[in-house]
């Protein structure tokens, strides 16, 4: 696409280009982890997997029997524990399986497309945690009716999750008023939006090491028709700087009733869904709340901070859907993340914001990811296929690259159709923890709370969950977790502007605009080490 046909919004938003081509496949490297040897149908290994549970994909011919057994169990109000297929049930009996259920529940009006995508064939088995996972997987893989067996690999947030409470100063409150047209008092300290090389942030700050969002806000600041799914810890939906921009399922907003008011298969899913608990009760924490604030904290409301696509204070910010896959020290895994992605796709999200993943080096090519995490891949592809925004013909998937200081992206971020985000600091140099290189697509501010003179002020300032952050509603964090929502916010602004102008783009067109409307950063990499 020629530059002259690009959305004007992207000409005003300047992130930074990584040194690799957009959406490239990571090649297998001699110094990387070798491809995992699995026996036949077994996709991955039990390393760092959830105990007492396995995921299997049944062949289509097995589904009628499974679904009839499920109907019979429902009539007697008992849990489904057997498939109705003798060869399968012999093994389920030996494993003392206590639960057998679809990974992706019956989807009501979306069931036809769920089945077309083959997602109805994935089931999760539960049994005693003492059971040997590898032996259980081997036995299940021997059954003709089962085509794949996948361990529930754990996922990790792309941040150290340390929070540094914001301390208000008169200096910051005064100077913020002249930084942009918005009256949020702590905008001055959000160098990642508007960096004027202020020495209070870091003595090495560089003017323009930001996303240049002030100019973009003159064109648009958001649109509530754009829904961003925050797949992360729970978002504090009552936060004074987030509440007005939360996505709300209007059919359920009468409150916690214990009834599935809209018949979508999810009870009391008012602000999203908690796949950790399989509940509409979102359990807020600071990582998810911080990420959400960067995407869409309410702008121009006279309090706190700004969000990239938080609107103008007139109810026009993008909407934030909380899809919870982490909870404090509890780590998400392939099952809960895939369920969250499916929920987001079926409930209107057009951008998937994912500040987490599998650590760099575990997977070193797209083929490895597809082969060894097939359920994750199918769920993400399902999201990408949904047209939930009039301006875009699919769903945009954005991941953090990871924090292992490694010359490749983690996965799923590194997959060629997704956007992998690396991190830079206020000195416009890569953050000391960021992954980089193969599979990475774009860099954005992620901050650096150690190693720069400003300390925590060189981190990213956003909203926090006071209940889990010693009473602080705002604070600093660092990580590619913090860089990723900047790109999601920029993408949300782009879609907002496209809606205003009546434009429609293919996924490839939109990603190309996003990934090429950037500042060049490579020339800075030889300018010396950090102070």
XYZ file of C-alpha atoms in Angstrom:
531
model
C 0.000 0.000 0.000
C 1.363 3.417 -0.935
C 2.004 5.917 1.841
C -0.494 8.393 0.449
C -3.338 5.923 1.000
C -2.461 5.207 4.625
C -4.692 6.302 7.468
C -3.653 9.757 8.585
C -3.769 8.536 12.178
C -0.731 6.323 11.623
C 1.255 9.215 10.212
C 0.870 10.867 13.617
C 1.677 7.822 15.734
C 5.345 6.967 15.708
C 6.441 3.801 17.452
C 9.787 2.281 16.514
C 10.730 -0.268 13.928
C 12.513 -3.445 14.974
C 15.379 -4.758 12.909
C 13.425 -7.707 11.487
C 10.882 -7.988 8.715
C 7.226 -7.922 9.771
C 5.554 -11.240 10.480
C 8.516 -13.394 9.527
C 8.903 -16.971 10.661
C 11.672 -17.618 13.137
C 14.158 -20.008 11.557
C 15.426 -23.017 13.424
C 18.772 -22.033 14.949
C 21.663 -24.317 15.791
C 21.984 -22.785 19.263
C 18.255 -22.977 20.031
C 16.203 -25.683 21.647
C 15.828 -28.684 19.319
C 12.372 -29.629 18.124
C 10.646 -31.624 20.832
C 10.434 -35.338 20.149
C 6.894 -36.542 20.722
C 5.394 -39.921 20.053
C 2.826 -39.808 17.264
C -0.226 -37.870 18.354
C 1.316 -36.333 21.471
C 1.920 -32.698 20.576
C 4.224 -31.384 23.318
C 5.902 -32.516 26.529
C 4.872 -32.553 30.160
C 7.578 -30.027 31.079
C 5.953 -27.231 33.120
C 2.483 -28.664 32.548
C -0.559 -28.632 34.835
C -0.879 -31.895 36.780
C -4.045 -34.000 36.777
C -5.317 -32.825 33.407
C -4.833 -33.443 29.690
C -6.353 -31.978 26.544
C -7.386 -34.264 23.692
C -8.831 -33.721 20.257
C -11.294 -36.380 19.151
C -11.866 -37.423 15.578
C -15.142 -36.256 14.065
C -16.499 -39.810 14.080
C -16.309 -39.909 17.905
C -18.303 -36.724 18.465
C -21.871 -38.143 18.165
C -21.229 -40.684 20.917
C -19.562 -38.071 23.144
C -22.390 -35.617 22.707
C -25.063 -38.248 23.343
C -23.289 -39.225 26.564
C -23.150 -35.544 27.528
C -26.915 -35.233 26.977
C -27.552 -38.307 29.117
C -25.355 -36.921 31.899
C -27.171 -33.593 31.746
C -30.544 -35.310 32.149
C -29.360 -36.931 35.360
C -27.543 -33.750 36.429
C -24.278 -35.632 36.718
C -20.811 -34.811 35.457
C -19.678 -36.305 32.165
C -16.819 -38.716 32.850
C -17.014 -41.239 29.993
C -17.198 -40.970 26.210
C -19.531 -43.816 25.324
C -16.741 -45.332 23.193
C -15.524 -48.614 24.665
C -11.880 -48.283 23.620
C -11.677 -44.782 25.063
C -13.618 -45.550 28.215
C -11.362 -48.482 29.107
C -8.518 -45.966 29.450
C -10.684 -43.345 31.162
C -11.623 -45.998 33.721
C -7.988 -46.949 34.302
C -7.042 -43.285 34.748
C -9.998 -42.764 37.112
C -11.072 -39.748 35.063
C -13.415 -37.572 37.118
C -14.368 -35.052 34.447
C -14.603 -34.920 30.675
C -15.828 -31.717 29.082
C -15.584 -29.642 25.964
C -12.777 -27.107 26.104
C -15.019 -24.601 24.344
C -18.579 -24.772 25.689
C -21.641 -24.914 23.450
C -21.686 -21.436 21.919
C -25.342 -20.714 21.171
C -25.608 -18.430 18.164
C -21.881 -18.979 17.512
C -22.012 -22.779 17.658
C -22.114 -23.256 13.880
C -18.866 -21.376 13.328
C -17.322 -23.054 16.381
C -17.993 -26.443 14.832
C -16.838 -25.303 11.394
C -13.500 -24.403 12.992
C -13.299 -27.836 14.643
C -13.152 -26.359 18.142
C -15.989 -28.617 19.362
C -13.633 -31.592 19.080
C -11.306 -30.441 21.870
C -11.981 -31.943 25.317
C -10.251 -31.598 28.671
C -9.869 -34.567 31.023
C -9.472 -34.318 34.779
C -7.989 -36.998 37.038
C -5.840 -37.342 40.161
C -2.772 -35.103 40.231
C -0.666 -38.113 41.270
C -1.294 -39.785 37.915
C 1.755 -39.949 35.619
C 1.002 -37.451 32.854
C 3.317 -38.997 30.287
C 1.944 -42.487 30.739
C -1.611 -41.163 30.593
C -0.841 -39.293 27.377
C 0.747 -42.371 25.796
C -2.281 -44.513 26.563
C -4.712 -41.940 25.154
C -2.612 -41.527 22.017
C -3.012 -45.257 21.308
C -6.763 -44.842 20.775
C -7.893 -44.468 17.170
C -10.685 -42.026 18.053
C -8.213 -39.504 19.519
C -6.189 -37.480 17.002
C -4.144 -35.223 19.329
C -3.030 -35.125 22.962
C -1.757 -31.846 24.393
C -0.328 -31.075 27.826
C -1.516 -27.901 29.529
C 1.686 -25.857 29.260
C 1.911 -22.935 31.669
C 2.146 -19.343 30.434
C 3.998 -16.374 31.907
C 3.393 -12.645 32.113
C 5.971 -10.549 30.267
C 6.824 -8.428 33.296
C 8.523 -8.843 36.661
C 5.131 -7.706 38.042
C 6.777 -5.264 40.465
C 4.753 -2.122 41.018
C 6.052 1.258 42.154
C 3.322 3.527 43.527
C 3.090 6.932 41.895
C 3.960 9.864 44.129
C 2.235 13.053 42.979
C 4.282 16.251 42.853
C 3.205 19.797 42.249
C 5.791 20.012 39.462
C 4.189 17.230 37.495
C 0.638 18.427 38.089
C 1.446 21.913 36.841
C 3.452 20.987 33.773
C 1.019 18.338 32.578
C -1.516 21.030 31.726
C 0.627 22.388 28.923
C 1.640 18.993 27.509
C -1.608 18.225 25.678
C -5.217 19.345 25.523
C -6.291 16.862 28.207
C -6.486 17.809 31.874
C -5.325 14.525 33.431
C -2.869 15.787 36.079
C -0.278 12.996 35.795
C 0.041 12.951 32.017
C 3.343 14.788 32.369
C 4.909 11.696 33.899
C 3.743 9.483 31.037
C 6.912 10.058 29.035
C 5.945 7.065 26.931
C 3.200 9.185 25.338
C 4.994 12.530 25.160
C 8.730 12.542 25.872
C 10.255 16.016 26.150
C 13.592 14.690 27.433
C 12.685 15.713 30.960
C 15.549 15.044 33.376
C 13.146 14.078 36.165
C 12.282 10.942 34.192
C 15.914 10.066 33.409
C 19.008 12.143 32.742
C 19.402 10.183 29.502
C 15.858 10.819 28.281
C 15.595 11.525 24.576
C 12.941 13.811 23.146
C 10.610 11.810 20.941
C 11.230 8.453 22.619
C 7.486 7.962 22.846
C 4.454 7.191 20.658
C 3.847 10.830 19.679
C 0.217 10.471 20.675
C -0.602 14.164 21.224
C -0.862 14.773 17.484
C -3.014 11.682 17.024
C -5.436 12.864 19.705
C -6.203 15.866 17.520
C -7.717 13.439 15.020
C -9.355 10.896 17.311
C -8.983 9.616 20.855
C -11.064 6.466 20.610
C -14.417 4.973 19.690
C -16.591 2.760 21.925
C -17.352 0.501 18.966
C -13.762 -0.741 19.175
C -13.466 -3.448 21.838
C -10.041 -4.474 23.124
C -9.896 -7.782 24.997
C -7.418 -7.564 27.883
C -6.363 -11.223 28.127
C -4.414 -11.005 31.354
C -5.035 -10.724 35.071
C -8.423 -9.338 35.962
C -8.976 -5.642 35.282
C -10.212 -3.494 38.160
C -13.471 -2.524 36.511
C -14.390 -0.121 39.342
C -11.177 1.911 39.007
C -12.123 5.608 38.729
C -9.938 5.963 35.627
C -11.228 2.789 33.930
C -14.876 2.290 34.882
C -16.315 4.521 32.163
C -14.400 2.665 29.443
C -15.133 -0.899 30.539
C -16.981 -3.163 28.143
C -20.308 -4.130 29.671
C -22.519 -7.026 28.643
C -25.773 -5.094 28.824
C -27.909 -8.213 29.094
C -26.108 -9.117 32.330
C -25.557 -5.667 33.825
C -28.457 -5.979 36.256
C -25.913 -7.568 38.560
C -24.811 -10.937 39.870
C -27.972 -12.987 39.631
C -26.656 -16.511 39.103
C -28.665 -16.644 35.891
C -27.408 -16.681 32.304
C -29.604 -13.745 31.305
C -28.584 -13.658 27.645
C -28.281 -17.413 27.110
C -24.682 -17.199 25.882
C -23.468 -20.015 28.123
C -21.756 -17.685 30.617
C -23.443 -16.699 33.879
C -23.068 -13.094 35.074
C -20.376 -12.176 32.542
C -20.839 -8.454 33.048
C -17.313 -7.146 32.324
C -15.890 -10.257 30.674
C -15.021 -13.756 31.865
C -12.645 -15.303 34.382
C -11.410 -18.550 32.810
C -9.324 -19.326 35.894
C -12.556 -19.856 37.817
C -14.975 -20.333 34.900
C -16.927 -17.470 36.405
C -18.127 -13.978 35.598
C -16.486 -12.815 38.825
C -13.407 -10.879 37.733
C -10.658 -10.901 40.389
C -8.681 -7.686 39.740
C -4.918 -7.448 39.990
C -2.360 -4.839 39.031
C -0.710 -6.381 35.963
C -3.995 -6.602 34.068
C -5.189 -3.249 35.408
C -1.925 -1.554 34.403
C -2.107 -2.970 30.880
C -5.744 -1.904 30.550
C -4.918 1.637 31.657
C -2.329 2.055 28.934
C -4.834 0.964 26.296
C -7.789 2.939 27.530
C -7.702 4.839 30.842
C -10.272 7.636 30.603
C -8.790 10.846 29.206
C -9.674 14.431 30.090
C -11.549 13.529 33.262
C -9.402 15.638 35.585
C -7.906 12.696 37.465
C -4.996 10.308 37.191
C -3.484 9.344 33.870
C -4.346 9.036 30.195
C -4.884 5.975 28.030
C -3.734 5.780 24.427
C -7.309 5.299 23.193
C -9.152 6.519 26.276
C -11.329 9.102 24.520
C -11.853 12.783 25.305
C -13.863 12.457 28.514
C -17.175 12.373 26.642
C -17.799 8.623 26.747
C -15.911 8.102 23.505
C -13.019 5.898 24.577
C -12.528 2.342 23.342
C -14.045 -0.413 25.450
C -11.969 -2.772 27.622
C -13.116 -6.386 28.005
C -11.526 -8.288 30.892
C -10.654 -11.889 29.944
C -8.864 -13.221 33.005
C -6.209 -15.951 32.628
C -3.966 -15.137 35.626
C -4.761 -14.480 39.257
C -1.976 -13.240 41.513
C 0.537 -16.071 41.855
C -1.678 -18.477 39.920
C -0.303 -19.006 36.439
C -2.434 -19.364 33.337
C -2.030 -22.199 30.865
C -3.027 -23.304 27.381
C -6.562 -24.256 28.440
C -7.565 -21.026 30.144
C -5.904 -18.780 27.546
C -7.610 -20.558 24.639
C -10.978 -20.274 26.371
C -10.401 -16.575 26.957
C -9.482 -16.004 23.308
C -12.666 -17.796 22.212
C -14.780 -15.719 24.605
C -13.284 -12.485 23.243
C -13.962 -13.562 19.652
C -17.599 -14.418 20.367
C -18.332 -11.242 22.314
C -17.217 -8.531 19.947
C -13.516 -7.888 20.548
C -11.560 -6.775 17.483
C -8.135 -6.481 19.181
C -6.567 -9.154 21.369
C -4.133 -7.613 23.883
C -1.794 -10.322 25.236
C 1.103 -9.399 27.542
C 2.144 -13.019 28.141
C 3.366 -16.120 26.380
C 5.738 -19.066 26.266
C 9.343 -18.100 26.956
C 11.692 -17.463 24.046
C 13.589 -20.498 22.815
C 10.948 -23.096 23.676
C 9.542 -22.766 20.168
C 11.877 -21.621 17.403
C 9.616 -21.740 14.350
C 6.006 -21.271 13.379
C 5.771 -24.946 12.502
C 6.838 -25.911 16.017
C 4.164 -23.658 17.490
C 1.409 -25.063 15.258
C 2.474 -28.668 15.882
C 3.079 -28.457 19.614
C 0.339 -25.989 20.650
C -2.423 -26.891 18.202
C -5.336 -25.933 20.444
C -3.824 -22.520 21.206
C -3.213 -21.981 17.506
C -6.749 -22.966 16.499
C -8.287 -20.641 19.102
C -6.154 -17.703 17.947
C -6.970 -18.383 14.303
C -10.652 -18.441 15.246
C -10.260 -14.966 16.757
C -8.429 -13.717 13.670
C -11.299 -14.909 11.468
C -14.009 -12.898 13.240
C -15.135 -9.549 11.834
C -16.146 -7.701 14.991
C -15.306 -4.180 13.790
C -16.797 -2.573 10.679
C -13.392 -1.124 9.801
C -11.531 -4.457 9.737
C -12.175 -7.834 8.134
C -10.782 -9.872 11.030
C -9.350 -9.833 14.543
C -5.974 -8.216 15.293
C -3.696 -10.227 17.622
C -0.936 -8.419 19.538
C 1.535 -10.099 21.917
C 4.521 -9.019 23.988
C 7.808 -10.453 22.686
C 9.042 -11.531 26.138
C 11.622 -10.512 28.727
C 14.447 -13.041 28.414
C 16.932 -10.656 26.731
C 17.014 -13.185 23.913
C 17.540 -12.629 20.178
C 14.159 -14.048 19.243
C 10.547 -13.550 20.169
C 8.672 -15.828 22.497
C 5.516 -17.530 21.236
C 2.689 -17.132 20.310
C 4.070 -13.614 19.659
C 6.572 -14.846 17.085
C 3.973 -16.411 14.820
C 3.995 -14.672 11.442
C 0.358 -13.492 11.499
C 0.553 -11.921 14.965
C 2.313 -8.743 16.089
C 5.251 -9.192 18.478
C 6.162 -6.104 20.532
C 9.601 -5.366 21.993
C 10.442 -2.650 24.508
C 12.478 0.542 24.631
C 13.229 2.957 27.477
C 13.081 6.773 27.752
C 16.639 6.943 26.363
C 15.277 5.436 23.109
C 17.384 2.297 23.505
C 16.127 -1.269 23.926
C 15.225 -2.061 27.527
C 17.780 -4.310 29.211
C 15.306 -7.199 29.570
C 13.603 -7.148 26.166
C 13.668 -9.915 23.585
C 14.604 -8.707 20.127
C 15.450 -9.904 16.636
C 13.825 -12.864 14.887
C 10.057 -12.881 15.015
C 9.781 -9.405 16.577
C 7.866 -6.784 14.609
C 7.735 -3.438 16.385
C 9.097 -1.658 19.465
C 7.166 0.514 21.912
C 7.837 2.089 25.313
C 8.064 -0.538 28.031
C 10.183 1.366 30.516
C 13.143 0.434 32.678
C 12.866 0.840 36.427
C 16.493 -0.085 37.105
C 19.613 0.946 35.235
C 18.451 4.462 34.402
C 18.866 7.523 36.613
C 15.146 8.109 37.062
C 14.501 4.788 38.786
C 10.834 3.893 38.746
C 9.959 7.120 36.886
C 11.630 5.581 33.845
C 8.980 2.867 33.960
C 5.534 3.073 32.407
C 2.930 4.955 34.464
C -0.599 3.584 34.411
C -3.484 2.418 36.580
C -3.055 -0.117 39.392
C -5.370 -2.248 41.505
C -5.107 -0.632 44.951
C -6.204 -3.827 46.695
C -3.096 -5.638 45.467
C -0.679 -2.676 45.336
C -0.622 -1.366 48.898
C -3.457 1.081 48.299
C -2.006 2.680 45.154
C -4.369 3.470 42.274
C -1.498 4.478 39.967
C 2.063 3.359 39.558
C 4.992 2.319 37.401
C 5.806 -1.078 35.920
C 8.258 -2.321 33.291
C 8.312 -5.076 30.687
C 7.320 -5.945 27.170
C 4.006 -6.402 28.993
C 3.927 -2.609 29.215
C 5.093 -2.072 25.619
C 2.437 -4.333 24.127
C -0.630 -2.269 25.191
C 0.874 0.841 23.594
C 0.635 -0.935 20.246
C -2.854 -2.223 21.046
C -3.873 1.335 21.930
C -2.398 2.707 18.713
C -4.206 0.022 16.718
C -7.433 0.925 18.527
C -6.949 4.570 17.570
C -6.398 3.526 13.966
C -9.633 1.549 13.929
C -11.449 4.414 15.645
C -10.335 6.835 12.954
C -11.205 4.369 10.192
C -14.738 4.071 11.602
C -15.092 7.846 11.639
C -14.002 8.039 7.989
C -16.053 5.035 6.846
C -12.942 3.078 5.806
C -12.582 -0.706 5.794
C -9.329 -2.637 5.643
C -8.150 -6.188 5.348
C -6.071 -7.518 8.235
C -2.959 -7.503 6.087
C -3.528 -3.893 4.958
C -4.073 -2.699 8.504
C -1.075 -4.571 9.933
C 1.129 -3.212 7.163
C 0.069 0.352 7.978
C 0.705 -0.217 11.657
C 4.096 -1.853 11.199
C 5.440 0.640 8.658
C 4.240 3.889 10.244
C 7.187 3.979 12.610
C 10.422 5.720 13.457
C 13.679 3.953 12.672
C 15.562 2.868 15.818
C 18.457 0.754 14.526
C 20.788 3.737 14.090
C 20.694 4.351 17.851
C 21.896 0.900 18.771
C 25.563 1.780 18.345
C 25.452 4.924 20.428
C 26.825 3.385 23.586
C 25.629 1.654 26.690
C 23.055 3.004 29.089
C 23.885 5.331 31.894
